[in-house]
Amino acid sequence: MTTTITAPSVSRAPLPVGPAAKLRWGISDTLTLTRRNLLAITRIPEALFFSTVQPIMFVLLFRYVFGGAISTPNGSYVNYLMPGVFVQTVAFGAVSTSIGLAEDLQKGLIERFRALPMSRGAVLTGRTTADVVRNVFVVIIITVVGFLVGFRPTTGVLAYLAGIGLILVFAYALSWGFAVIGLSAPNSETAQVMSFPILFPLIFVSSAFVPVSGMPSWLQGFATYQPVSVVITACRALMIGGPTAKWVVQSLVWTAVLLAVLIPLAVHRYRTRT
């Protein structure tokens, strides 16, 4: 007699129907993957430690080694420096988006996610959101270090927090650009190598560490109006004073343009790569 064994059926959660249900589904999956990515960071404390040490070293280096040789408009170099360090820190932190996505692709995790009844876009939104949360932690650390070396905002708590918010939104936009790089790289090492040649000119050919007026005339136009400089100038105005509205509006426009361009590119690359 032949015995037939029937495999138990696996019930899958029904896919949501309707825009509102799909939105709730996407938010839920985004939060789940954000939590997963944040837990992954805590399990590698060395990576979090050294990503925090790097901006601290920048603060100490420029404050105590180069600070005495660089003249700034308001006379206080540490007040001029810190907004630039904030933007530089979150910009470098956004590179982790490209590295994390490249690692997930390399390990086959994204293919596993595709086999699950989950929102496809949550893989990208979960990664970029987790990196913004990590940037919040790093910004808090750098704020403490800044106060220890003499940084003193002069515009009040609300303006200071508005500057931090502006920086974090800009970092979120950059994360989508690095998501495109991470989805295009064959592995995490290559993703990192591909990211820094794009980021370095934007950081160092800017008003982050020195006034643009000291640069060659042919470079000043780019250094003044490229997105990193615009966000730094807006943040500086919010934290230590100066013309504010013009630069805040320009930084928000740059951020909106980057999001409008980079999110569709990242989504398209995600669909074609996986």
PDB file of C-alpha atoms in Angstrom:
ATOM      1  CA  MET A   1       0.000   0.000   0.000  1.00  0.00           C
ATOM      2  CA  THR A   2       1.305   3.392  -0.932  1.00  0.00           C
ATOM      3  CA  THR A   3       1.022   6.192   1.594  1.00  0.00           C
ATOM      4  CA  THR A   4       0.718   9.689   0.247  1.00  0.00           C
ATOM      5  CA  ILE A   5       2.083  12.457   2.413  1.00  0.00           C
ATOM      6  CA  THR A   6       0.622  15.862   1.756  1.00  0.00           C
ATOM      7  CA  ALA A   7       2.762  18.843   2.688  1.00  0.00           C
ATOM      8  CA  PRO A   8       0.996  21.268   4.962  1.00  0.00           C
ATOM      9  CA  SER A   9      -0.179  24.366   3.219  1.00  0.00           C
ATOM     10  CA  VAL A  10       1.530  27.598   4.168  1.00  0.00           C
ATOM     11  CA  SER A  11      -0.857  30.463   4.605  1.00  0.00           C
ATOM     12  CA  ARG A  12       0.410  33.828   3.501  1.00  0.00           C
ATOM     13  CA  ALA A  13      -0.954  37.099   4.665  1.00  0.00           C
ATOM     14  CA  PRO A  14      -3.244  38.600   2.033  1.00  0.00           C
ATOM     15  CA  LEU A  15      -1.792  41.531   0.168  1.00  0.00           C
ATOM     16  CA  PRO A  16      -3.447  44.830   1.017  1.00  0.00           C
ATOM     17  CA  VAL A  17      -5.982  46.318  -1.339  1.00  0.00           C
ATOM     18  CA  GLY A  18      -6.547  50.045  -1.751  1.00  0.00           C
ATOM     19  CA  PRO A  19      -4.219  53.052  -1.400  1.00  0.00           C
ATOM     20  CA  ALA A  20      -4.766  53.496   2.344  1.00  0.00           C
ATOM     21  CA  ALA A  21      -4.090  49.827   3.108  1.00  0.00           C
ATOM     22  CA  LYS A  22      -0.986  49.837   0.919  1.00  0.00           C
ATOM     23  CA  LEU A  23       0.273  52.970   2.673  1.00  0.00           C
ATOM     24  CA  ARG A  24      -0.189  51.387   6.109  1.00  0.00           C
ATOM     25  CA  TRP A  25       1.503  48.233   4.833  1.00  0.00           C
ATOM     26  CA  GLY A  26       4.457  50.202   3.481  1.00  0.00           C
ATOM     27  CA  ILE A  27       4.881  52.191   6.713  1.00  0.00           C
ATOM     28  CA  SER A  28       4.724  49.034   8.823  1.00  0.00           C
ATOM     29  CA  ASP A  29       7.340  47.271   6.685  1.00  0.00           C
ATOM     30  CA  THR A  30       9.537  50.378   6.651  1.00  0.00           C
ATOM     31  CA  LEU A  31       9.502  50.519  10.453  1.00  0.00           C
ATOM     32  CA  THR A  32      10.288  46.800  10.655  1.00  0.00           C
ATOM     33  CA  LEU A  33      13.297  47.105   8.335  1.00  0.00           C
ATOM     34  CA  THR A  34      14.428  50.308  10.048  1.00  0.00           C
ATOM     35  CA  ARG A  35      14.491  48.403  13.333  1.00  0.00           C
ATOM     36  CA  ARG A  36      16.362  45.540  11.686  1.00  0.00           C
ATOM     37  CA  ASN A  37      19.018  47.895  10.287  1.00  0.00           C
ATOM     38  CA  LEU A  38      19.442  49.711  13.608  1.00  0.00           C
ATOM     39  CA  LEU A  39      19.854  46.408  15.439  1.00  0.00           C
ATOM     40  CA  ALA A  40      22.517  45.434  12.910  1.00  0.00           C
ATOM     41  CA  ILE A  41      24.422  48.629  13.798  1.00  0.00           C
ATOM     42  CA  THR A  42      24.317  47.849  17.529  1.00  0.00           C
ATOM     43  CA  ARG A  43      25.718  44.387  16.855  1.00  0.00           C
ATOM     44  CA  ILE A  44      28.833  45.944  15.327  1.00  0.00           C
ATOM     45  CA  PRO A  45      29.695  48.561  17.962  1.00  0.00           C
ATOM     46  CA  GLU A  46      33.190  49.035  16.507  1.00  0.00           C
ATOM     47  CA  ALA A  47      31.715  50.458  13.292  1.00  0.00           C
ATOM     48  CA  LEU A  48      29.516  52.897  15.225  1.00  0.00           C
ATOM     49  CA  PHE A  49      32.440  53.872  17.453  1.00  0.00           C
ATOM     50  CA  PHE A  50      34.821  54.685  14.605  1.00  0.00           C
ATOM     51  CA  SER A  51      32.129  56.491  12.591  1.00  0.00           C
ATOM     52  CA  THR A  52      31.788  58.756  15.653  1.00  0.00           C
ATOM     53  CA  VAL A  53      35.527  59.139  16.230  1.00  0.00           C
ATOM     54  CA  GLN A  54      36.147  60.484  12.722  1.00  0.00           C
ATOM     55  CA  PRO A  55      34.085  63.707  13.077  1.00  0.00           C
ATOM     56  CA  ILE A  56      35.464  64.221  16.587  1.00  0.00           C
ATOM     57  CA  MET A  57      38.959  64.117  15.101  1.00  0.00           C
ATOM     58  CA  PHE A  58      37.918  66.689  12.479  1.00  0.00           C
ATOM     59  CA  VAL A  59      36.650  68.990  15.223  1.00  0.00           C
ATOM     60  CA  LEU A  60      39.841  68.722  17.272  1.00  0.00           C
ATOM     61  CA  LEU A  61      42.134  68.965  14.251  1.00  0.00           C
ATOM     62  CA  PHE A  62      40.596  72.091  12.767  1.00  0.00           C
ATOM     63  CA  ARG A  63      39.873  73.694  16.134  1.00  0.00           C
ATOM     64  CA  TYR A  64      43.353  73.393  17.604  1.00  0.00           C
ATOM     65  CA  VAL A  65      45.691  72.874  14.641  1.00  0.00           C
ATOM     66  CA  PHE A  66      44.279  75.016  11.830  1.00  0.00           C
ATOM     67  CA  GLY A  67      41.960  77.299  13.786  1.00  0.00           C
ATOM     68  CA  GLY A  68      44.621  79.842  14.671  1.00  0.00           C
ATOM     69  CA  ALA A  69      45.662  80.257  11.038  1.00  0.00           C
ATOM     70  CA  ILE A  70      42.192  80.718   9.514  1.00  0.00           C
ATOM     71  CA  SER A  71      40.361  84.031   9.828  1.00  0.00           C
ATOM     72  CA  THR A  72      36.573  84.055   9.692  1.00  0.00           C
ATOM     73  CA  PRO A  73      34.007  86.845   9.293  1.00  0.00           C
ATOM     74  CA  ASN A  74      32.651  86.682  12.858  1.00  0.00           C
ATOM     75  CA  GLY A  75      36.046  86.183  14.500  1.00  0.00           C
ATOM     76  CA  SER A  76      35.198  82.902  16.252  1.00  0.00           C
ATOM     77  CA  TYR A  77      36.554  80.039  14.178  1.00  0.00           C
ATOM     78  CA  VAL A  78      34.949  77.305  16.297  1.00  0.00           C
ATOM     79  CA  ASN A  79      31.502  78.858  15.748  1.00  0.00           C
ATOM     80  CA  TYR A  80      32.244  79.034  12.022  1.00  0.00           C
ATOM     81  CA  LEU A  81      33.571  75.469  11.975  1.00  0.00           C
ATOM     82  CA  MET A  82      30.861  73.497  13.760  1.00  0.00           C
ATOM     83  CA  PRO A  83      28.006  73.911  11.231  1.00  0.00           C
ATOM     84  CA  GLY A  84      30.401  72.673   8.556  1.00  0.00           C
ATOM     85  CA  VAL A  85      31.376  69.694  10.710  1.00  0.00           C
ATOM     86  CA  PHE A  86      27.709  68.828  11.252  1.00  0.00           C
ATOM     87  CA  VAL A  87      27.030  68.715   7.510  1.00  0.00           C
ATOM     88  CA  GLN A  88      30.273  66.876   6.796  1.00  0.00           C
ATOM     89  CA  THR A  89      29.428  64.289   9.476  1.00  0.00           C
ATOM     90  CA  VAL A  90      25.945  63.468   8.192  1.00  0.00           C
ATOM     91  CA  ALA A  91      27.157  63.464   4.588  1.00  0.00           C
ATOM     92  CA  PHE A  92      29.854  60.905   5.385  1.00  0.00           C
ATOM     93  CA  GLY A  93      27.277  58.995   7.442  1.00  0.00           C
ATOM     94  CA  ALA A  94      24.996  58.786   4.411  1.00  0.00           C
ATOM     95  CA  VAL A  95      27.642  56.648   2.698  1.00  0.00           C
ATOM     96  CA  SER A  96      26.582  53.799   4.993  1.00  0.00           C
ATOM     97  CA  THR A  97      23.417  53.529   2.868  1.00  0.00           C
ATOM     98  CA  SER A  98      25.458  52.440  -0.149  1.00  0.00           C
ATOM     99  CA  ILE A  99      27.572  50.051   1.923  1.00  0.00           C
ATOM    100  CA  GLY A 100      24.573  48.496   3.678  1.00  0.00           C
ATOM    101  CA  LEU A 101      22.592  47.924   0.484  1.00  0.00           C
ATOM    102  CA  ALA A 102      25.619  46.473  -1.294  1.00  0.00           C
ATOM    103  CA  GLU A 103      26.163  44.064   1.627  1.00  0.00           C
ATOM    104  CA  ASP A 104      22.513  42.981   1.578  1.00  0.00           C
ATOM    105  CA  LEU A 105      22.716  42.336  -2.155  1.00  0.00           C
ATOM    106  CA  GLN A 106      25.999  40.466  -1.787  1.00  0.00           C
ATOM    107  CA  LYS A 107      24.567  38.207   0.950  1.00  0.00           C
ATOM    108  CA  GLY A 108      21.318  37.557  -0.911  1.00  0.00           C
ATOM    109  CA  LEU A 109      19.138  39.186   1.759  1.00  0.00           C
ATOM    110  CA  ILE A 110      17.292  41.396  -0.684  1.00  0.00           C
ATOM    111  CA  GLU A 111      16.339  38.349  -2.746  1.00  0.00           C
ATOM    112  CA  ARG A 112      14.853  36.853   0.411  1.00  0.00           C
ATOM    113  CA  PHE A 113      12.932  40.047   1.069  1.00  0.00           C
ATOM    114  CA  ARG A 114      11.492  39.866  -2.441  1.00  0.00           C
ATOM    115  CA  ALA A 115      10.130  36.397  -1.687  1.00  0.00           C
ATOM    116  CA  LEU A 116       8.184  37.703   1.312  1.00  0.00           C
ATOM    117  CA  PRO A 117       4.737  39.313   1.207  1.00  0.00           C
ATOM    118  CA  MET A 118       6.086  42.765   1.990  1.00  0.00           C
ATOM    119  CA  SER A 119       6.303  46.203   0.465  1.00  0.00           C
ATOM    120  CA  ARG A 120       9.074  46.338  -2.121  1.00  0.00           C
ATOM    121  CA  GLY A 121       9.893  49.966  -1.368  1.00  0.00           C
ATOM    122  CA  ALA A 122      10.404  49.238   2.335  1.00  0.00           C
ATOM    123  CA  VAL A 123      13.884  47.851   1.628  1.00  0.00           C
ATOM    124  CA  LEU A 124      15.033  51.300   0.505  1.00  0.00           C
ATOM    125  CA  THR A 125      12.992  53.431   2.889  1.00  0.00           C
ATOM    126  CA  GLY A 126      13.964  51.221   5.833  1.00  0.00           C
ATOM    127  CA  ARG A 127      17.647  51.582   5.013  1.00  0.00           C
ATOM    128  CA  THR A 128      17.581  55.360   4.474  1.00  0.00           C
ATOM    129  CA  THR A 129      15.454  55.952   7.578  1.00  0.00           C
ATOM    130  CA  ALA A 130      17.792  53.864   9.744  1.00  0.00           C
ATOM    131  CA  ASP A 131      20.773  55.872   8.531  1.00  0.00           C
ATOM    132  CA  VAL A 132      19.036  59.138   9.429  1.00  0.00           C
ATOM    133  CA  VAL A 133      18.336  57.811  12.933  1.00  0.00           C
ATOM    134  CA  ARG A 134      21.999  56.853  13.258  1.00  0.00           C
ATOM    135  CA  ASN A 135      22.943  60.363  12.135  1.00  0.00           C
ATOM    136  CA  VAL A 136      20.798  61.821  14.939  1.00  0.00           C
ATOM    137  CA  PHE A 137      22.899  59.924  17.478  1.00  0.00           C
ATOM    138  CA  VAL A 138      26.159  61.097  15.888  1.00  0.00           C
ATOM    139  CA  VAL A 139      24.971  64.728  15.731  1.00  0.00           C
ATOM    140  CA  ILE A 140      24.208  64.632  19.465  1.00  0.00           C
ATOM    141  CA  ILE A 141      27.730  63.405  20.169  1.00  0.00           C
ATOM    142  CA  ILE A 142      29.288  66.095  17.962  1.00  0.00           C
ATOM    143  CA  THR A 143      27.146  68.764  19.622  1.00  0.00           C
ATOM    144  CA  VAL A 144      28.540  67.769  23.020  1.00  0.00           C
ATOM    145  CA  VAL A 145      32.104  67.798  21.654  1.00  0.00           C
ATOM    146  CA  GLY A 146      31.494  71.186  20.052  1.00  0.00           C
ATOM    147  CA  PHE A 147      30.377  72.710  23.335  1.00  0.00           C
ATOM    148  CA  LEU A 148      33.421  71.245  25.077  1.00  0.00           C
ATOM    149  CA  VAL A 149      35.786  72.996  22.621  1.00  0.00           C
ATOM    150  CA  GLY A 150      34.006  76.359  22.809  1.00  0.00           C
ATOM    151  CA  PHE A 151      31.125  76.259  20.330  1.00  0.00           C
ATOM    152  CA  ARG A 152      28.397  78.673  21.434  1.00  0.00           C
ATOM    153  CA  PRO A 153      25.283  79.132  19.252  1.00  0.00           C
ATOM    154  CA  THR A 154      23.971  82.687  19.479  1.00  0.00           C
ATOM    155  CA  THR A 155      20.485  82.472  17.953  1.00  0.00           C
ATOM    156  CA  GLY A 156      18.578  80.419  20.506  1.00  0.00           C
ATOM    157  CA  VAL A 157      17.469  76.830  20.946  1.00  0.00           C
ATOM    158  CA  LEU A 158      14.696  76.813  18.331  1.00  0.00           C
ATOM    159  CA  ALA A 159      16.920  78.194  15.579  1.00  0.00           C
ATOM    160  CA  TYR A 160      19.635  75.724  16.522  1.00  0.00           C
ATOM    161  CA  LEU A 161      17.199  72.800  16.330  1.00  0.00           C
ATOM    162  CA  ALA A 162      15.925  74.107  12.988  1.00  0.00           C
ATOM    163  CA  GLY A 163      19.498  74.005  11.701  1.00  0.00           C
ATOM    164  CA  ILE A 164      19.895  70.414  12.872  1.00  0.00           C
ATOM    165  CA  GLY A 165      16.598  69.476  11.216  1.00  0.00           C
ATOM    166  CA  LEU A 166      17.744  71.063   7.958  1.00  0.00           C
ATOM    167  CA  ILE A 167      20.949  69.025   8.087  1.00  0.00           C
ATOM    168  CA  LEU A 168      19.133  65.742   8.730  1.00  0.00           C
ATOM    169  CA  VAL A 169      16.653  66.266   5.886  1.00  0.00           C
ATOM    170  CA  PHE A 170      19.574  66.992   3.552  1.00  0.00           C
ATOM    171  CA  ALA A 171      21.341  63.850   4.785  1.00  0.00           C
ATOM    172  CA  TYR A 172      18.192  61.860   3.989  1.00  0.00           C
ATOM    173  CA  ALA A 173      18.288  63.160   0.418  1.00  0.00           C
ATOM    174  CA  LEU A 174      21.971  62.212   0.111  1.00  0.00           C
ATOM    175  CA  SER A 175      21.170  58.701   1.366  1.00  0.00           C
ATOM    176  CA  TRP A 176      18.987  58.108  -1.678  1.00  0.00           C
ATOM    177  CA  GLY A 177      21.891  59.059  -3.923  1.00  0.00           C
ATOM    178  CA  PHE A 178      24.157  56.619  -2.154  1.00  0.00           C
ATOM    179  CA  ALA A 179      21.403  54.009  -2.402  1.00  0.00           C
ATOM    180  CA  VAL A 180      21.807  54.227  -6.175  1.00  0.00           C
ATOM    181  CA  ILE A 181      25.546  53.632  -5.770  1.00  0.00           C
ATOM    182  CA  GLY A 182      25.027  50.716  -3.391  1.00  0.00           C
ATOM    183  CA  LEU A 183      22.606  49.057  -5.791  1.00  0.00           C
ATOM    184  CA  SER A 184      25.063  49.524  -8.663  1.00  0.00           C
ATOM    185  CA  ALA A 185      28.197  48.216  -6.918  1.00  0.00           C
ATOM    186  CA  PRO A 186      29.145  44.514  -6.978  1.00  0.00           C
ATOM    187  CA  ASN A 187      30.102  44.514  -3.272  1.00  0.00           C
ATOM    188  CA  SER A 188      30.339  46.754  -0.220  1.00  0.00           C
ATOM    189  CA  GLU A 189      34.037  47.546  -0.700  1.00  0.00           C
ATOM    190  CA  THR A 190      33.408  48.835  -4.206  1.00  0.00           C
ATOM    191  CA  ALA A 191      30.381  50.805  -2.989  1.00  0.00           C
ATOM    192  CA  GLN A 192      32.582  52.648  -0.497  1.00  0.00           C
ATOM    193  CA  VAL A 193      35.254  53.311  -3.124  1.00  0.00           C
ATOM    194  CA  MET A 194      32.605  54.659  -5.515  1.00  0.00           C
ATOM    195  CA  SER A 195      31.032  56.942  -2.893  1.00  0.00           C
ATOM    196  CA  PHE A 196      33.954  58.988  -1.635  1.00  0.00           C
ATOM    197  CA  PRO A 197      35.188  60.437  -4.973  1.00  0.00           C
ATOM    198  CA  ILE A 198      31.708  61.948  -5.350  1.00  0.00           C
ATOM    199  CA  LEU A 199      31.487  63.195  -1.777  1.00  0.00           C
ATOM    200  CA  PHE A 200      34.990  64.564  -1.207  1.00  0.00           C
ATOM    201  CA  PRO A 201      34.822  67.464  -3.722  1.00  0.00           C
ATOM    202  CA  LEU A 202      31.435  68.519  -2.348  1.00  0.00           C
ATOM    203  CA  ILE A 203      32.724  68.566   1.240  1.00  0.00           C
ATOM    204  CA  PHE A 204      36.146  70.098   0.813  1.00  0.00           C
ATOM    205  CA  VAL A 205      35.329  72.509  -2.034  1.00  0.00           C
ATOM    206  CA  SER A 206      32.778  74.222   0.159  1.00  0.00           C
ATOM    207  CA  SER A 207      32.489  76.705   3.000  1.00  0.00           C
ATOM    208  CA  ALA A 208      32.721  73.935   5.604  1.00  0.00           C
ATOM    209  CA  PHE A 209      36.200  74.683   6.936  1.00  0.00           C
ATOM    210  CA  VAL A 210      37.393  77.896   5.277  1.00  0.00           C
ATOM    211  CA  PRO A 211      35.642  80.975   3.851  1.00  0.00           C
ATOM    212  CA  VAL A 212      34.965  80.710   0.129  1.00  0.00           C
ATOM    213  CA  SER A 213      36.481  84.178  -0.386  1.00  0.00           C
ATOM    214  CA  GLY A 214      39.950  82.690   0.128  1.00  0.00           C
ATOM    215  CA  MET A 215      39.583  80.255  -2.787  1.00  0.00           C
ATOM    216  CA  PRO A 216      40.599  80.992  -6.393  1.00  0.00           C
ATOM    217  CA  SER A 217      38.062  83.172  -8.189  1.00  0.00           C
ATOM    218  CA  TRP A 218      37.268  80.478 -10.764  1.00  0.00           C
ATOM    219  CA  LEU A 219      36.295  78.107  -7.949  1.00  0.00           C
ATOM    220  CA  GLN A 220      34.273  80.477  -5.785  1.00  0.00           C
ATOM    221  CA  GLY A 221      31.036  80.223  -7.789  1.00  0.00           C
ATOM    222  CA  PHE A 222      30.871  76.450  -7.483  1.00  0.00           C
ATOM    223  CA  ALA A 223      31.988  76.491  -3.836  1.00  0.00           C
ATOM    224  CA  THR A 224      29.301  79.027  -2.921  1.00  0.00           C
ATOM    225  CA  TYR A 225      26.250  77.543  -4.615  1.00  0.00           C
ATOM    226  CA  GLN A 226      26.812  73.796  -4.638  1.00  0.00           C
ATOM    227  CA  PRO A 227      24.327  72.013  -2.330  1.00  0.00           C
ATOM    228  CA  VAL A 228      26.670  71.199   0.551  1.00  0.00           C
ATOM    229  CA  SER A 229      27.829  74.824   0.837  1.00  0.00           C
ATOM    230  CA  VAL A 230      24.276  76.124   0.646  1.00  0.00           C
ATOM    231  CA  VAL A 231      23.142  73.850   3.490  1.00  0.00           C
ATOM    232  CA  ILE A 232      26.217  74.771   5.571  1.00  0.00           C
ATOM    233  CA  THR A 233      25.581  78.498   5.063  1.00  0.00           C
ATOM    234  CA  ALA A 234      21.907  78.091   5.997  1.00  0.00           C
ATOM    235  CA  CYS A 235      22.831  76.057   9.077  1.00  0.00           C
ATOM    236  CA  ARG A 236      25.470  78.620  10.048  1.00  0.00           C
ATOM    237  CA  ALA A 237      22.939  81.446   9.757  1.00  0.00           C
ATOM    238  CA  LEU A 238      20.429  79.545  11.915  1.00  0.00           C
ATOM    239  CA  MET A 239      23.020  78.745  14.577  1.00  0.00           C
ATOM    240  CA  ILE A 240      25.232  81.837  14.810  1.00  0.00           C
ATOM    241  CA  GLY A 241      23.315  84.511  12.894  1.00  0.00           C
ATOM    242  CA  GLY A 242      23.410  86.124   9.478  1.00  0.00           C
ATOM    243  CA  PRO A 243      21.127  86.326   6.420  1.00  0.00           C
ATOM    244  CA  THR A 244      18.835  83.348   6.915  1.00  0.00           C
ATOM    245  CA  ALA A 245      15.779  83.224   4.642  1.00  0.00           C
ATOM    246  CA  LYS A 246      17.675  83.196   1.318  1.00  0.00           C
ATOM    247  CA  TRP A 247      19.959  80.328   2.282  1.00  0.00           C
ATOM    248  CA  VAL A 248      17.300  78.267   4.050  1.00  0.00           C
ATOM    249  CA  VAL A 249      15.034  78.483   1.003  1.00  0.00           C
ATOM    250  CA  GLN A 250      17.906  77.517  -1.308  1.00  0.00           C
ATOM    251  CA  SER A 251      18.854  74.568   0.886  1.00  0.00           C
ATOM    252  CA  LEU A 252      15.247  73.335   0.942  1.00  0.00           C
ATOM    253  CA  VAL A 253      15.065  73.685  -2.846  1.00  0.00           C
ATOM    254  CA  TRP A 254      18.303  71.703  -3.250  1.00  0.00           C
ATOM    255  CA  THR A 255      16.982  69.010  -0.909  1.00  0.00           C
ATOM    256  CA  ALA A 256      13.658  68.791  -2.747  1.00  0.00           C
ATOM    257  CA  VAL A 257      15.410  68.555  -6.131  1.00  0.00           C
ATOM    258  CA  LEU A 258      17.734  65.820  -4.890  1.00  0.00           C
ATOM    259  CA  LEU A 259      14.820  63.824  -3.486  1.00  0.00           C
ATOM    260  CA  ALA A 260      12.780  64.270  -6.674  1.00  0.00           C
ATOM    261  CA  VAL A 261      15.665  63.009  -8.805  1.00  0.00           C
ATOM    262  CA  LEU A 262      17.319  60.409  -6.594  1.00  0.00           C
ATOM    263  CA  ILE A 263      14.289  58.519  -5.218  1.00  0.00           C
ATOM    264  CA  PRO A 264      13.030  57.498  -8.692  1.00  0.00           C
ATOM    265  CA  LEU A 265      16.595  56.595  -9.714  1.00  0.00           C
ATOM    266  CA  ALA A 266      17.054  54.418  -6.628  1.00  0.00           C
ATOM    267  CA  VAL A 267      13.686  52.710  -7.098  1.00  0.00           C
ATOM    268  CA  HIS A 268      14.421  52.056 -10.788  1.00  0.00           C
ATOM    269  CA  ARG A 269      17.855  50.681  -9.971  1.00  0.00           C
ATOM    270  CA  TYR A 270      16.374  48.477  -7.237  1.00  0.00           C
ATOM    271  CA  ARG A 271      13.837  47.008  -9.644  1.00  0.00           C
ATOM    272  CA  THR A 272      16.353  46.368 -12.423  1.00  0.00           C
ATOM    273  CA  ARG A 273      19.126  45.072 -10.169  1.00  0.00           C
ATOM    274  CA  THR A 274      17.029  42.652  -8.123  1.00  0.00           C
TER     275      THR A 274
END
